[in-house]
Short mmCIF file of N, CA and C in Angstrom, two decimals:
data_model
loop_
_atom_site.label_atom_id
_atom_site.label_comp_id
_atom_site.label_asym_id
_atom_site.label_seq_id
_atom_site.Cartn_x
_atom_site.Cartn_y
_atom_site.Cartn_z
N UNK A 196 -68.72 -70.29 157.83
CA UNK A 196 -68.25 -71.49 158.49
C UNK A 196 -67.79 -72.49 157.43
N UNK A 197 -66.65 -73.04 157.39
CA UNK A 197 -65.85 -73.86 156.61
C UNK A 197 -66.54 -75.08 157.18
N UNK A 198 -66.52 -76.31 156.71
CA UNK A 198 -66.71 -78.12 157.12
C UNK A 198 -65.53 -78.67 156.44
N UNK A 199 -65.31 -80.13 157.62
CA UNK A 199 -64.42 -80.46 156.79
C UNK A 199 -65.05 -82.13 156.80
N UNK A 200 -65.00 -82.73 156.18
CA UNK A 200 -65.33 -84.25 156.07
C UNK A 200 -64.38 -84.96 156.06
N UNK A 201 -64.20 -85.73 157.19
CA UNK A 201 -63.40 -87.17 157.06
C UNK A 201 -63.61 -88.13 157.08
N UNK A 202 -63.38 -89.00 155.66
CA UNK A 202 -64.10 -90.18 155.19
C UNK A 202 -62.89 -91.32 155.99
N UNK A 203 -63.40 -91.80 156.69
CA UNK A 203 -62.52 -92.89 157.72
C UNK A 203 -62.57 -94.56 158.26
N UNK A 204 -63.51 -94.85 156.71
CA UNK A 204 -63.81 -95.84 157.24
C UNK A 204 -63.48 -97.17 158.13
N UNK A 205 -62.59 -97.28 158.20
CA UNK A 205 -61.14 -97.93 158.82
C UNK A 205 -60.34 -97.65 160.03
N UNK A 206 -60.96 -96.13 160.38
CA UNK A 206 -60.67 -95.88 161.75
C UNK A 206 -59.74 -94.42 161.15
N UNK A 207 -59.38 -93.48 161.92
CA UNK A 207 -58.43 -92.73 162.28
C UNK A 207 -57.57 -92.23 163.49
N UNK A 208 -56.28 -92.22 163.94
CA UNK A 208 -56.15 -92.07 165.11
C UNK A 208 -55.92 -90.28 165.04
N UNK A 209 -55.40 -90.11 166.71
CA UNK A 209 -55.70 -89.01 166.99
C UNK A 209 -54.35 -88.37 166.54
N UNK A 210 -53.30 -88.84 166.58
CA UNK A 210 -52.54 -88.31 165.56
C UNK A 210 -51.97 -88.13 164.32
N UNK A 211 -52.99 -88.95 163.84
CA UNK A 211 -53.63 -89.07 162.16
C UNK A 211 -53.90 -87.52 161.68
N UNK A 212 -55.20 -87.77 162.95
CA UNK A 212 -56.31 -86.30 162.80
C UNK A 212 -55.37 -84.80 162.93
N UNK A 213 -54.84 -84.76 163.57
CA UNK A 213 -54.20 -84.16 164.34
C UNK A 213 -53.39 -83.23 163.11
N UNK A 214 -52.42 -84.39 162.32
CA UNK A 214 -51.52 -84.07 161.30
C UNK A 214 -51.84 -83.41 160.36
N UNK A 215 -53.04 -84.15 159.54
CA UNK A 215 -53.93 -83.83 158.62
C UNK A 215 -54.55 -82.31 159.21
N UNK A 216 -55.23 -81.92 160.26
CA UNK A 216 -55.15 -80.89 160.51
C UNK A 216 -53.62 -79.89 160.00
N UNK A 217 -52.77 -80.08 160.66
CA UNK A 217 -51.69 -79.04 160.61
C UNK A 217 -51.09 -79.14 158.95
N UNK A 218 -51.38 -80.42 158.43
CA UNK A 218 -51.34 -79.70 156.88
C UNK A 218 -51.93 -78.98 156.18
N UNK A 219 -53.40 -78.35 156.84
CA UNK A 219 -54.49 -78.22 155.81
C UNK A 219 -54.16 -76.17 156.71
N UNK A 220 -53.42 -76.37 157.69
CA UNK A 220 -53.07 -74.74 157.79
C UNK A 220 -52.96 -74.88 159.38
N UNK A 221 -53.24 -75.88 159.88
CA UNK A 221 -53.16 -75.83 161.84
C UNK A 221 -51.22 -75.26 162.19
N UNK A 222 -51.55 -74.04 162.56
CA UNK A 222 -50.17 -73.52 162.86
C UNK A 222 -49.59 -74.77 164.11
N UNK A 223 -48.12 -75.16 164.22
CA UNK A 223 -48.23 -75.63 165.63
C UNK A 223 -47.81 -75.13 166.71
N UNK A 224 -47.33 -73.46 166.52
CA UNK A 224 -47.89 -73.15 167.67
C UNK A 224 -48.56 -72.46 168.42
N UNK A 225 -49.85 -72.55 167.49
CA UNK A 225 -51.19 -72.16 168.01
C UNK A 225 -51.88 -73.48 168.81
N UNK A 226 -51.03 -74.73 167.93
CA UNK A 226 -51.50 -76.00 169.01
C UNK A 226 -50.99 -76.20 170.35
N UNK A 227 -49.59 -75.77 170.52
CA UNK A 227 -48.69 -75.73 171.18
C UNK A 227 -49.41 -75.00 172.37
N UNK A 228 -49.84 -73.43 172.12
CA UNK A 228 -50.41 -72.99 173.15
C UNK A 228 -51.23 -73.41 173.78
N UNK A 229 -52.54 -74.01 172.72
CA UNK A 229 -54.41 -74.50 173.36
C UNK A 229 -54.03 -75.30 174.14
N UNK A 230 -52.69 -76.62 173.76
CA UNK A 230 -52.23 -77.64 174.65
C UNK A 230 -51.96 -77.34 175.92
N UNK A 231 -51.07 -75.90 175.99
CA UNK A 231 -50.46 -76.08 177.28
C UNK A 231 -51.38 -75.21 178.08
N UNK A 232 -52.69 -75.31 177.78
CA UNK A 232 -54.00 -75.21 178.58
C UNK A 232 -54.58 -75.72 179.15
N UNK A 233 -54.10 -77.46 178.76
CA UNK A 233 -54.64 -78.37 179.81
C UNK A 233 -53.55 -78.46 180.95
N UNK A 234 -54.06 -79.18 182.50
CA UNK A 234 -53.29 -79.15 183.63
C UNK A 234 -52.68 -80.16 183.01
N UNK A 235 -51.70 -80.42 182.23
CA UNK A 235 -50.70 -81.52 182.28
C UNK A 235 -49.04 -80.81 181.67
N UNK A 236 -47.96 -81.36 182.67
CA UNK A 236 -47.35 -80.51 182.26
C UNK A 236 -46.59 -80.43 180.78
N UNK A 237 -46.40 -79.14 180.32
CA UNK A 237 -45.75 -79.58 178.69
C UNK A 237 -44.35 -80.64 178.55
N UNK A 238 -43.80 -80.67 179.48
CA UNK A 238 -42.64 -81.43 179.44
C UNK A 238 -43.06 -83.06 179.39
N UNK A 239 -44.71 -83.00 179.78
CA UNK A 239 -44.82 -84.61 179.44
C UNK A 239 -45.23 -85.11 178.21
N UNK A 240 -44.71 -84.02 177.20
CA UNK A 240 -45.25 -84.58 175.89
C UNK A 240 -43.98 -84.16 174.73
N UNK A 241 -43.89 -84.59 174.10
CA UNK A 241 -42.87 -83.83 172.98
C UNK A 241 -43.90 -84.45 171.71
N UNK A 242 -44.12 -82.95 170.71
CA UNK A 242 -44.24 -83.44 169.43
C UNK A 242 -43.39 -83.07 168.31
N UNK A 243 -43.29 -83.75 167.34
CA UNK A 243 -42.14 -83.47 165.86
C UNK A 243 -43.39 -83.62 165.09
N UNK A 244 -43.05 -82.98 163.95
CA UNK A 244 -43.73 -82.38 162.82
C UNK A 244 -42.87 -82.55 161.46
N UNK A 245 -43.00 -83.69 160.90
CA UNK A 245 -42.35 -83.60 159.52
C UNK A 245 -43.28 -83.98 158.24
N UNK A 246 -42.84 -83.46 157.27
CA UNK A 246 -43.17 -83.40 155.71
C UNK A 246 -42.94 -84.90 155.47
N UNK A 247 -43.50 -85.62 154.63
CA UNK A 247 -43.32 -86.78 154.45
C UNK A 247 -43.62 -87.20 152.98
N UNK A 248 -42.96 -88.08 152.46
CA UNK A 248 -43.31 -88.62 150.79
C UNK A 248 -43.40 -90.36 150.83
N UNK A 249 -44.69 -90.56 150.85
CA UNK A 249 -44.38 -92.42 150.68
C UNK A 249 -45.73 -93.11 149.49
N UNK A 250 -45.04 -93.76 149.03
CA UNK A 250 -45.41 -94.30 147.80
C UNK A 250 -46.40 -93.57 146.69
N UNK A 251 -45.15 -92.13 146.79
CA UNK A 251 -46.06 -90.90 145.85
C UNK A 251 -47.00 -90.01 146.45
N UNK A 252 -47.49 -90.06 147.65
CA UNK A 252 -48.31 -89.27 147.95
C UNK A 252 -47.41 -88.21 149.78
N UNK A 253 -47.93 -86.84 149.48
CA UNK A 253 -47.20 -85.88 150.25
C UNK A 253 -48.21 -86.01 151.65
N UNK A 254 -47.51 -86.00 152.90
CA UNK A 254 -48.23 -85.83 154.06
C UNK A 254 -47.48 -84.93 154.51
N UNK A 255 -48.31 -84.98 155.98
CA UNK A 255 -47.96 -84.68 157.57
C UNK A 255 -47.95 -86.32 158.47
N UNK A 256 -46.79 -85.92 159.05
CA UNK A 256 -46.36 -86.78 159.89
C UNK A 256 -46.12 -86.26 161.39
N UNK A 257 -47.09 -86.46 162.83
CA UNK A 257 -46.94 -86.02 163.75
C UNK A 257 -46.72 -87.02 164.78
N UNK A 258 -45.49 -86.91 165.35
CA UNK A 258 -45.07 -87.43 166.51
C UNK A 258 -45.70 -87.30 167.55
N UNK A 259 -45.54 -87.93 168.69
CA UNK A 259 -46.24 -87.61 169.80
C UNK A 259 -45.90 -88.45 170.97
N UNK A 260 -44.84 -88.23 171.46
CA UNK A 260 -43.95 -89.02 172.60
C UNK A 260 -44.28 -88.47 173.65
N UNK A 261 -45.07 -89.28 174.87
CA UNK A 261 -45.32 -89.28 176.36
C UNK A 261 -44.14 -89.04 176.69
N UNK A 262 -43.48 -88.63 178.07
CA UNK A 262 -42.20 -88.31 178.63
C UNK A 262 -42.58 -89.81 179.69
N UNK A 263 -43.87 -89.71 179.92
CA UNK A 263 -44.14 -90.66 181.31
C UNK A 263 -44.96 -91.89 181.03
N UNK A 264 -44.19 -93.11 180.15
CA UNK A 264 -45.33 -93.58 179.32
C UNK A 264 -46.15 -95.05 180.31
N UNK A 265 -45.87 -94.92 181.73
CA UNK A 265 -46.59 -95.01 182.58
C UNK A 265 -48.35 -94.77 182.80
N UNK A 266 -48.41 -93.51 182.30
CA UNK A 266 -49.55 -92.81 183.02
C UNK A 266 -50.84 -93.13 182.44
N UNK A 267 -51.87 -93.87 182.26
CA UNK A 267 -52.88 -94.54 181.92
C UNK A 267 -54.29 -93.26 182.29
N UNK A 268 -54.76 -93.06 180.82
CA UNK A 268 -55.79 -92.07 181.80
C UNK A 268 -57.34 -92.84 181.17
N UNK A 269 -58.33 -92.92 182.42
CA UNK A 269 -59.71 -93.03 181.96
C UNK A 269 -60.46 -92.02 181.83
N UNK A 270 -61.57 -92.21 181.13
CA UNK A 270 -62.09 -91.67 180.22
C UNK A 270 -62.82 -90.03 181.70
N UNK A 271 -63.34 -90.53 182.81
CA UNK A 271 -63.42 -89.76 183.72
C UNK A 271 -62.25 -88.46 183.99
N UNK A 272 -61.13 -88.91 183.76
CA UNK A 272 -59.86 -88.65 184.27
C UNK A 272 -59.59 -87.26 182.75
N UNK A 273 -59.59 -87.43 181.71
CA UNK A 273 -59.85 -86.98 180.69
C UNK A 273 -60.89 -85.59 180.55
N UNK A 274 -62.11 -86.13 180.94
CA UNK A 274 -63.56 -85.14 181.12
C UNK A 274 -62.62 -84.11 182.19
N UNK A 275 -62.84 -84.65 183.28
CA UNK A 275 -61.92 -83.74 184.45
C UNK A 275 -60.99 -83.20 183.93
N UNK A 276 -60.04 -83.03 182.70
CA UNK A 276 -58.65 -82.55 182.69
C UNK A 276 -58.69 -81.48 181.84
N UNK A 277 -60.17 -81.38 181.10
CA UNK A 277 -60.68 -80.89 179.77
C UNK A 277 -61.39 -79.81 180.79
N UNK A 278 -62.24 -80.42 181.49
CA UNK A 278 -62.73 -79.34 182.54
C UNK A 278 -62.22 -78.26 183.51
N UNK A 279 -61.02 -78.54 183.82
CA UNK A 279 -60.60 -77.70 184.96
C UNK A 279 -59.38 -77.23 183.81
N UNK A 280 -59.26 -77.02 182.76
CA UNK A 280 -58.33 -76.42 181.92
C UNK A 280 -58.77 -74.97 181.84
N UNK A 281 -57.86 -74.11 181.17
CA UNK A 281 -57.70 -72.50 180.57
C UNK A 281 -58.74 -72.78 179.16
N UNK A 282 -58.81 -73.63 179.08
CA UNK A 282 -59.88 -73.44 177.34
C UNK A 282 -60.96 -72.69 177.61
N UNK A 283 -61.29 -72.42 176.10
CA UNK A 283 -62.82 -71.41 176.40
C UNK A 283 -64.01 -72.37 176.69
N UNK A 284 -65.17 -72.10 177.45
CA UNK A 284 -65.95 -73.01 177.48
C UNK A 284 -66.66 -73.58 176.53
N UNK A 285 -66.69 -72.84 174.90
CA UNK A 285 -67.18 -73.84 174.21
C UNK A 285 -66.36 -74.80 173.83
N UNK A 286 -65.07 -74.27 173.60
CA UNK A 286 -64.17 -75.69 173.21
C UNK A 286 -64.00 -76.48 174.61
N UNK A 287 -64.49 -76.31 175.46
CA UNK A 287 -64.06 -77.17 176.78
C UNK A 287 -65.72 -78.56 176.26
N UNK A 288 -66.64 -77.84 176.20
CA UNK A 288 -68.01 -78.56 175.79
C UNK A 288 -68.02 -79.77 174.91
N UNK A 289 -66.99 -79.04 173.31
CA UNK A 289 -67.31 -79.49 172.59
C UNK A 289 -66.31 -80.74 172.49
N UNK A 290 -64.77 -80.48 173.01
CA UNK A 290 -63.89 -81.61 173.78
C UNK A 290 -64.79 -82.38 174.40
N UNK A 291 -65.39 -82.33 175.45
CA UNK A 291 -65.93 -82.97 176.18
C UNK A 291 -67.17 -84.34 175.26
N UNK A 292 -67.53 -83.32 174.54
CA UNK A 292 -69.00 -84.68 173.78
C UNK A 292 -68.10 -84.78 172.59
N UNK A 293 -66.88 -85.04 172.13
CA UNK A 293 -66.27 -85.62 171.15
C UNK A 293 -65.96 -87.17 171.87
N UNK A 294 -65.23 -87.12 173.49
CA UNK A 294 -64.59 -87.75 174.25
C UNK A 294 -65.97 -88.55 174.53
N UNK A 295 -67.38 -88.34 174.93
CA UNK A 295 -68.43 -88.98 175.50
C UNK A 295 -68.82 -89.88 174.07
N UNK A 296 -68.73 -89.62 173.14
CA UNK A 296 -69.27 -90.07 171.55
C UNK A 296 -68.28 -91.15 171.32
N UNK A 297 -66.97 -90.70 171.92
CA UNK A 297 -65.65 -91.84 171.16
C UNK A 297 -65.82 -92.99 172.56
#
């Protein structure tokens, strides 16, 4: 079992995390698939994926454009969407008490 530590004191968002993942080897579309596991449809999301260089240091840069930027979800609404998905049940679990913790 690999760990990974993220020192964050300042906060990180989820497509911070996300990026930093797919630089460190997260194929995207192995993300692409787990995603289109939840009931939401793929057309309501578009992501871009670029290489990035700013003030000397190399990233990941991940987009992440709603199609419907209307749609407001609570935290109930979320649990439920994680739940009634195609994921395996431990990653459905462990989604779930990341979302109850944040």
């Amino acid at each position: 079992m690999k760990t990974l530590y993220i020192d964050c004191a300042a906060g990180i968002a989820g497509d911070m995390t996300v990026a930093a993942l797919i630089d460190l080897g997260l194929p995207l579309d192995y993300l692409r698939i787990e995603l289109a596991k939840l009931p939401l449809p793929v057309s309501s999301y578009h992501l871009t994926v670029e290489n990035c260089l700013r003030q000397g240091l190399r990233g990941v840069h991940l987009d992440v454009r709603a199609t419907d930027a209307r749609h407001h979800r609570h935290y109930a609404d979320i649990f439920a969407m994680i739940d009634s998905s195609t994921l395996g049940e431990s990653i459905k679990d462990r989604a779930q008490r990341i979302f109850r913790r944040l």
